[in-house]
mmCIF file of N, CA and C in Angstrom:
data_model
loop_
_atom_site.group_PDB
_atom_site.id
_atom_site.type_symbol
_atom_site.label_atom_id
_atom_site.label_comp_id
_atom_site.label_asym_id
_atom_site.label_seq_id
_atom_site.Cartn_x
_atom_site.Cartn_y
_atom_site.Cartn_z
ATOM 1 N N ALA A 29 45.108 79.393 51.937
ATOM 2 C CA ALA A 29 47.065 79.791 51.899
ATOM 3 C C ALA A 29 46.582 77.539 51.773
ATOM 4 N N GLY A 30 45.740 76.865 52.578
ATOM 5 C CA GLY A 30 45.767 75.513 52.075
ATOM 6 C C GLY A 30 46.298 74.969 51.107
ATOM 7 N N GLU A 31 45.291 75.484 49.409
ATOM 8 C CA GLU A 31 46.056 74.859 48.880
ATOM 9 C C GLU A 31 47.599 75.306 47.942
ATOM 10 N N TRP A 32 47.532 76.585 48.916
ATOM 11 C CA TRP A 32 49.467 76.994 47.907
ATOM 12 C C TRP A 32 50.289 76.257 48.898
ATOM 13 N N GLY A 33 50.145 75.729 50.266
ATOM 14 C CA GLY A 33 50.461 74.912 50.765
ATOM 15 C C GLY A 33 50.819 73.406 50.138
ATOM 16 N N LEU A 34 50.153 72.945 49.900
ATOM 17 C CA LEU A 34 49.811 72.084 49.562
ATOM 18 C C LEU A 34 51.336 72.182 47.948
ATOM 19 N N LEU A 35 51.025 73.019 47.190
ATOM 20 C CA LEU A 35 52.181 72.819 45.586
ATOM 21 C C LEU A 35 53.493 73.000 46.400
ATOM 22 N N LEU A 36 53.727 73.156 47.703
ATOM 23 C CA LEU A 36 55.071 73.261 48.137
ATOM 24 C C LEU A 36 55.912 71.641 48.083
ATOM 25 N N THR A 37 55.361 71.159 47.529
ATOM 26 C CA THR A 37 55.279 69.636 47.281
ATOM 27 C C THR A 37 55.537 68.867 46.373
ATOM 28 N N ASP A 38 55.390 70.261 45.548
ATOM 29 C CA ASP A 38 55.048 70.000 43.717
ATOM 30 C C ASP A 38 56.365 69.178 42.835
ATOM 31 N N ALA A 39 56.357 68.379 42.055
ATOM 32 C CA ALA A 39 57.679 67.943 41.456
ATOM 33 C C ALA A 39 58.359 69.003 40.691
ATOM 34 N N SER A 40 57.723 70.655 40.484
ATOM 35 C CA SER A 40 58.242 71.569 39.840
ATOM 36 C C SER A 40 59.068 72.352 41.116
ATOM 37 N N PRO A 41 60.032 72.773 40.657
ATOM 38 C CA PRO A 41 60.760 73.861 41.111
ATOM 39 C C PRO A 41 60.251 75.653 41.185
ATOM 40 N N SER A 42 59.677 75.095 40.154
ATOM 41 C CA SER A 42 59.304 76.622 39.838
ATOM 42 C C SER A 42 58.002 76.851 40.269
ATOM 43 N N ILE A 43 57.149 75.492 40.238
ATOM 44 C CA ILE A 43 55.703 76.022 41.081
ATOM 45 C C ILE A 43 55.849 76.206 42.374
ATOM 46 N N ARG A 44 56.939 75.407 43.248
ATOM 47 C CA ARG A 44 56.991 75.488 44.684
ATOM 48 C C ARG A 44 57.610 76.689 44.797
ATOM 49 N N ALA A 45 58.390 77.685 43.872
ATOM 50 C CA ALA A 45 59.217 78.873 44.172
ATOM 51 C C ALA A 45 57.691 79.612 44.441
ATOM 52 N N THR A 46 56.649 80.030 43.044
ATOM 53 C CA THR A 46 55.392 80.257 42.915
ATOM 54 C C THR A 46 54.532 80.500 44.608
ATOM 55 N N ALA A 47 54.475 79.225 44.595
ATOM 56 C CA ALA A 47 53.866 79.187 45.784
ATOM 57 C C ALA A 47 54.408 79.485 46.824
ATOM 58 N N ALA A 48 55.862 79.266 47.196
ATOM 59 C CA ALA A 48 56.171 80.331 48.376
ATOM 60 C C ALA A 48 56.198 81.764 48.181
ATOM 61 N N ASP A 49 56.553 82.140 46.937
ATOM 62 C CA ASP A 49 56.430 83.282 47.082
ATOM 63 C C ASP A 49 54.161 83.997 47.011
ATOM 64 N N SER A 50 54.117 83.358 47.023
ATOM 65 C CA SER A 50 52.291 83.479 46.980
ATOM 66 C C SER A 50 51.981 83.705 48.332
ATOM 67 N N LEU A 51 52.095 82.520 49.122
ATOM 68 C CA LEU A 51 52.094 82.600 50.415
ATOM 69 C C LEU A 51 52.704 83.693 51.063
ATOM 70 N N ARG A 52 53.551 84.108 50.607
ATOM 71 C CA ARG A 52 54.387 85.497 51.407
ATOM 72 C C ARG A 52 53.322 86.467 50.933
ATOM 73 N N ARG A 53 53.069 86.492 50.091
ATOM 74 C CA ARG A 53 52.459 87.774 49.958
ATOM 75 C C ARG A 53 50.651 88.080 50.644
ATOM 76 N N MET A 54 50.676 86.638 51.498
ATOM 77 C CA MET A 54 49.302 86.248 51.829
ATOM 78 C C MET A 54 49.492 87.387 53.285
ATOM 79 N N GLY A 55 50.989 87.020 53.592
ATOM 80 C CA GLY A 55 51.240 87.657 55.052
ATOM 81 C C GLY A 55 50.282 87.245 56.070
ATOM 82 N N ASP A 56 49.720 86.830 57.062
ATOM 83 C CA ASP A 56 49.990 86.120 58.225
ATOM 84 C C ASP A 56 48.516 85.588 57.947
ATOM 85 N N ASN A 57 48.041 85.924 56.591
ATOM 86 C CA ASN A 57 46.754 84.974 56.020
ATOM 87 C C ASN A 57 47.623 83.494 55.181
ATOM 88 N N ALA A 58 48.293 83.828 55.594
ATOM 89 C CA ALA A 58 49.125 82.056 55.294
ATOM 90 C C ALA A 58 49.221 81.112 56.098
ATOM 91 N N ARG A 59 48.846 81.628 57.432
ATOM 92 C CA ARG A 59 49.023 80.861 58.128
ATOM 93 C C ARG A 59 48.233 79.294 58.818
ATOM 94 N N PRO A 60 47.534 78.585 57.917
ATOM 95 C CA PRO A 60 47.291 77.530 57.400
ATOM 96 C C PRO A 60 48.355 76.512 56.860
ATOM 97 N N ALA A 61 49.270 77.329 56.183
ATOM 98 C CA ALA A 61 50.520 76.528 55.729
ATOM 99 C C ALA A 61 52.020 76.200 56.468
ATOM 100 N N LEU A 62 51.481 76.827 57.916
ATOM 101 C CA LEU A 62 52.132 76.726 58.661
ATOM 102 C C LEU A 62 53.082 75.732 58.433
ATOM 103 N N SER A 63 52.881 74.733 58.598
ATOM 104 C CA SER A 63 53.940 73.257 58.627
ATOM 105 C C SER A 63 54.335 73.067 57.323
ATOM 106 N N SER A 64 53.885 73.193 56.292
ATOM 107 C CA SER A 64 53.717 72.964 55.263
ATOM 108 C C SER A 64 55.329 74.461 54.791
ATOM 109 N N LEU A 65 55.284 75.713 54.801
ATOM 110 C CA LEU A 65 56.082 76.665 55.181
ATOM 111 C C LEU A 65 57.348 76.189 56.214
ATOM 112 N N ALA A 66 57.014 75.558 56.723
ATOM 113 C CA ALA A 66 58.161 74.953 57.891
ATOM 114 C C ALA A 66 58.647 74.134 57.254
ATOM 115 N N LYS A 67 58.164 73.075 55.969
ATOM 116 C CA LYS A 67 58.899 71.984 55.755
ATOM 117 C C LYS A 67 59.960 72.834 54.349
ATOM 118 N N ALA A 68 58.950 73.146 53.857
ATOM 119 C CA ALA A 68 59.935 73.946 52.451
ATOM 120 C C ALA A 68 61.203 74.704 52.724
ATOM 121 N N LEU A 69 61.425 74.743 54.052
ATOM 122 C CA LEU A 69 62.549 75.187 54.889
ATOM 123 C C LEU A 69 63.426 74.639 53.993
ATOM 124 N N SER A 70 63.800 73.349 53.879
ATOM 125 C CA SER A 70 64.444 72.048 53.411
ATOM 126 C C SER A 70 64.569 72.190 52.545
ATOM 127 N N ASP A 71 63.922 72.546 51.207
ATOM 128 C CA ASP A 71 63.723 72.852 50.229
ATOM 129 C C ASP A 71 64.913 72.672 49.412
ATOM 130 N N SER A 72 65.206 71.797 48.199
ATOM 131 C CA SER A 72 66.362 72.158 47.518
ATOM 132 C C SER A 72 66.595 73.554 46.761
ATOM 133 N N ASN A 73 65.413 73.871 46.264
ATOM 134 C CA ASN A 73 65.889 75.388 45.336
ATOM 135 C C ASN A 73 66.191 76.341 46.407
ATOM 136 N N PRO A 74 66.483 77.434 46.280
ATOM 137 C CA PRO A 74 66.617 78.153 47.560
ATOM 138 C C PRO A 74 65.497 79.297 47.316
ATOM 139 N N ASP A 75 65.402 79.697 45.998
ATOM 140 C CA ASP A 75 64.155 80.921 45.536
ATOM 141 C C ASP A 75 62.980 79.992 46.378
ATOM 142 N N VAL A 76 62.885 78.869 46.939
ATOM 143 C CA VAL A 76 61.717 78.269 48.273
ATOM 144 C C VAL A 76 61.983 78.426 48.683
ATOM 145 N N VAL A 77 62.943 77.916 49.378
ATOM 146 C CA VAL A 77 63.552 78.568 51.120
ATOM 147 C C VAL A 77 63.192 80.394 51.144
ATOM 148 N N GLU A 78 63.654 80.714 49.819
ATOM 149 C CA GLU A 78 63.981 82.099 50.311
ATOM 150 C C GLU A 78 62.396 82.690 51.138
ATOM 151 N N ASN A 79 61.854 82.385 49.930
ATOM 152 C CA ASN A 79 60.391 82.808 49.378
ATOM 153 C C ASN A 79 59.144 82.124 51.393
ATOM 154 N N ALA A 80 60.181 80.978 52.079
ATOM 155 C CA ALA A 80 59.023 80.567 52.675
ATOM 156 C C ALA A 80 59.482 80.679 54.261
ATOM 157 N N ALA A 81 60.720 81.272 54.130
ATOM 158 C CA ALA A 81 61.482 82.147 54.962
ATOM 159 C C ALA A 81 60.498 83.655 55.308
ATOM 160 N N TRP A 82 60.883 84.454 54.187
ATOM 161 C CA TRP A 82 59.790 85.505 54.534
ATOM 162 C C TRP A 82 58.118 85.493 54.681
ATOM 163 N N ALA A 83 58.080 84.738 54.193
ATOM 164 C CA ALA A 83 56.010 83.527 54.632
ATOM 165 C C ALA A 83 56.199 83.394 56.386
ATOM 166 N N LEU A 84 56.850 82.549 56.643
ATOM 167 C CA LEU A 84 56.901 82.793 58.350
ATOM 168 C C LEU A 84 57.103 83.692 58.770
ATOM 169 N N GLY A 85 57.894 84.647 58.701
ATOM 170 C CA GLY A 85 58.430 86.172 59.591
ATOM 171 C C GLY A 85 57.519 86.409 59.207
ATOM 172 N N PHE A 86 56.561 86.738 57.779
ATOM 173 C CA PHE A 86 55.167 87.921 58.068
ATOM 174 C C PHE A 86 54.451 87.071 58.736
ATOM 175 N N ILE A 87 53.953 85.402 58.551
ATOM 176 C CA ILE A 87 53.307 85.456 59.575
ATOM 177 C C ILE A 87 53.456 85.431 61.454
ATOM 178 N N GLY A 88 54.577 85.864 61.339
ATOM 179 C CA GLY A 88 55.009 86.480 62.924
ATOM 180 C C GLY A 88 54.716 85.466 64.224
ATOM 181 N N LYS A 89 54.339 85.941 64.689
ATOM 182 C CA LYS A 89 54.768 84.772 66.604
ATOM 183 C C LYS A 89 53.898 83.730 66.254
ATOM 184 N N ASP A 90 52.946 83.454 65.361
ATOM 185 C CA ASP A 90 52.398 81.870 65.076
ATOM 186 C C ASP A 90 53.609 81.373 64.865
ATOM 187 N N ALA A 91 54.775 81.254 63.871
ATOM 188 C CA ALA A 91 55.661 80.885 62.830
ATOM 189 C C ALA A 91 56.376 80.263 64.749
ATOM 190 N N GLU A 92 56.186 80.408 65.389
ATOM 191 C CA GLU A 92 57.305 80.697 66.338
ATOM 192 C C GLU A 92 57.960 78.621 66.450
ATOM 193 N N PRO A 93 57.312 77.990 66.175
ATOM 194 C CA PRO A 93 57.881 76.451 65.971
ATOM 195 C C PRO A 93 58.091 75.655 64.887
ATOM 196 N N ALA A 94 58.866 76.951 63.535
ATOM 197 C CA ALA A 94 59.214 77.033 62.843
ATOM 198 C C ALA A 94 61.238 77.780 63.099
ATOM 199 N N LEU A 95 61.297 78.663 64.407
ATOM 200 C CA LEU A 95 62.251 78.824 64.380
ATOM 201 C C LEU A 95 63.670 78.190 64.713
ATOM 202 N N PRO A 96 63.244 77.016 64.994
ATOM 203 C CA PRO A 96 64.714 75.872 64.601
ATOM 204 C C PRO A 96 65.111 75.854 63.381
ATOM 205 N N LEU A 97 63.717 75.549 62.284
ATOM 206 C CA LEU A 97 64.264 75.986 61.112
ATOM 207 C C LEU A 97 65.062 76.735 60.391
ATOM 208 N N ILE A 98 64.777 78.376 61.079
ATOM 209 C CA ILE A 98 65.046 79.553 60.608
ATOM 210 C C ILE A 98 65.981 79.284 60.386
ATOM 211 N N LYS A 99 66.759 79.306 62.031
ATOM 212 C CA LYS A 99 68.115 79.407 62.652
ATOM 213 C C LYS A 99 68.575 78.317 61.975
ATOM 214 N N THR A 100 68.364 77.102 61.056
ATOM 215 C CA THR A 100 69.510 76.302 59.823
ATOM 216 C C THR A 100 69.083 77.018 58.973
ATOM 217 N N VAL A 101 68.673 77.859 58.707
ATOM 218 C CA VAL A 101 68.844 78.578 57.313
ATOM 219 C C VAL A 101 69.700 79.852 57.543
ATOM 220 N N MET A 102 69.624 80.488 58.688
ATOM 221 C CA MET A 102 70.728 81.272 58.933
ATOM 222 C C MET A 102 72.178 81.072 58.533
ATOM 223 N N ILE A 103 72.336 79.608 59.085
ATOM 224 C CA ILE A 103 73.352 79.392 59.016
ATOM 225 C C ILE A 103 74.336 78.523 58.151
ATOM 226 N N SER A 104 72.892 78.135 56.705
ATOM 227 C CA SER A 104 72.962 77.533 55.466
ATOM 228 C C SER A 104 74.419 78.155 55.353
ATOM 229 N N SER A 105 74.791 77.117 53.732
ATOM 230 C CA SER A 105 75.358 77.164 52.904
ATOM 231 C C SER A 105 74.545 78.719 51.819
ATOM 232 N N HIS A 106 73.181 78.295 51.976
ATOM 233 C CA HIS A 106 72.227 78.690 50.969
ATOM 234 C C HIS A 106 72.895 80.813 50.494
ATOM 235 N N PRO A 107 72.599 81.025 49.531
ATOM 236 C CA PRO A 107 72.576 82.435 49.059
ATOM 237 C C PRO A 107 72.614 83.320 49.829
ATOM 238 N N ALA A 108 73.163 84.717 49.531
ATOM 239 C CA ALA A 108 73.167 85.503 51.647
ATOM 240 C C ALA A 108 71.568 85.899 51.128
ATOM 241 N N LYS A 109 70.981 86.184 49.896
ATOM 242 C CA LYS A 109 69.289 86.399 50.109
ATOM 243 C C LYS A 109 68.503 85.380 50.919
ATOM 244 N N VAL A 110 68.955 84.370 50.642
ATOM 245 C CA VAL A 110 68.062 83.369 51.967
ATOM 246 C C VAL A 110 68.781 83.464 53.090
ATOM 247 N N GLN A 111 69.669 83.894 53.152
ATOM 248 C CA GLN A 111 70.018 83.762 54.695
ATOM 249 C C GLN A 111 69.169 84.660 55.405
ATOM 250 N N THR A 112 69.753 86.355 54.373
ATOM 251 C CA THR A 112 68.914 87.373 54.929
ATOM 252 C C THR A 112 67.460 87.451 55.734
ATOM 253 N N ALA A 113 66.487 85.919 54.515
ATOM 254 C CA ALA A 113 65.190 86.295 55.072
ATOM 255 C C ALA A 113 64.921 85.515 55.843
ATOM 256 N N ALA A 114 65.868 84.559 56.396
ATOM 257 C CA ALA A 114 65.880 83.752 56.971
ATOM 258 C C ALA A 114 65.903 84.799 58.237
ATOM 259 N N ILE A 115 67.223 85.370 58.816
ATOM 260 C CA ILE A 115 67.586 86.470 59.445
ATOM 261 C C ILE A 115 65.980 87.113 60.272
ATOM 262 N N ALA A 116 65.688 88.163 58.665
ATOM 263 C CA ALA A 116 64.599 89.175 58.802
ATOM 264 C C ALA A 116 63.780 88.197 59.436
ATOM 265 N N ALA A 117 63.414 86.651 59.231
ATOM 266 C CA ALA A 117 62.163 85.894 59.562
ATOM 267 C C ALA A 117 62.242 85.795 60.983
#
């Protein structure tokens, strides 16, 4: 999970989105990338933000420190699918 977390800062939006999606698919095994996922909630690419929110939700209670950032995404101007991921998280 740590390697995928590092890719969340790649210059390419598609690589960041793929990394966030891979972490989402890992469920609670993505826990080592928690801080990288929290930072990804501020990404300029909505797909990265959506998958990061889902990944944090699947991590569960251990992702609680990211809750303020998740709440920010919930009330942001992101597309509805991104806000829905934050609400689910």
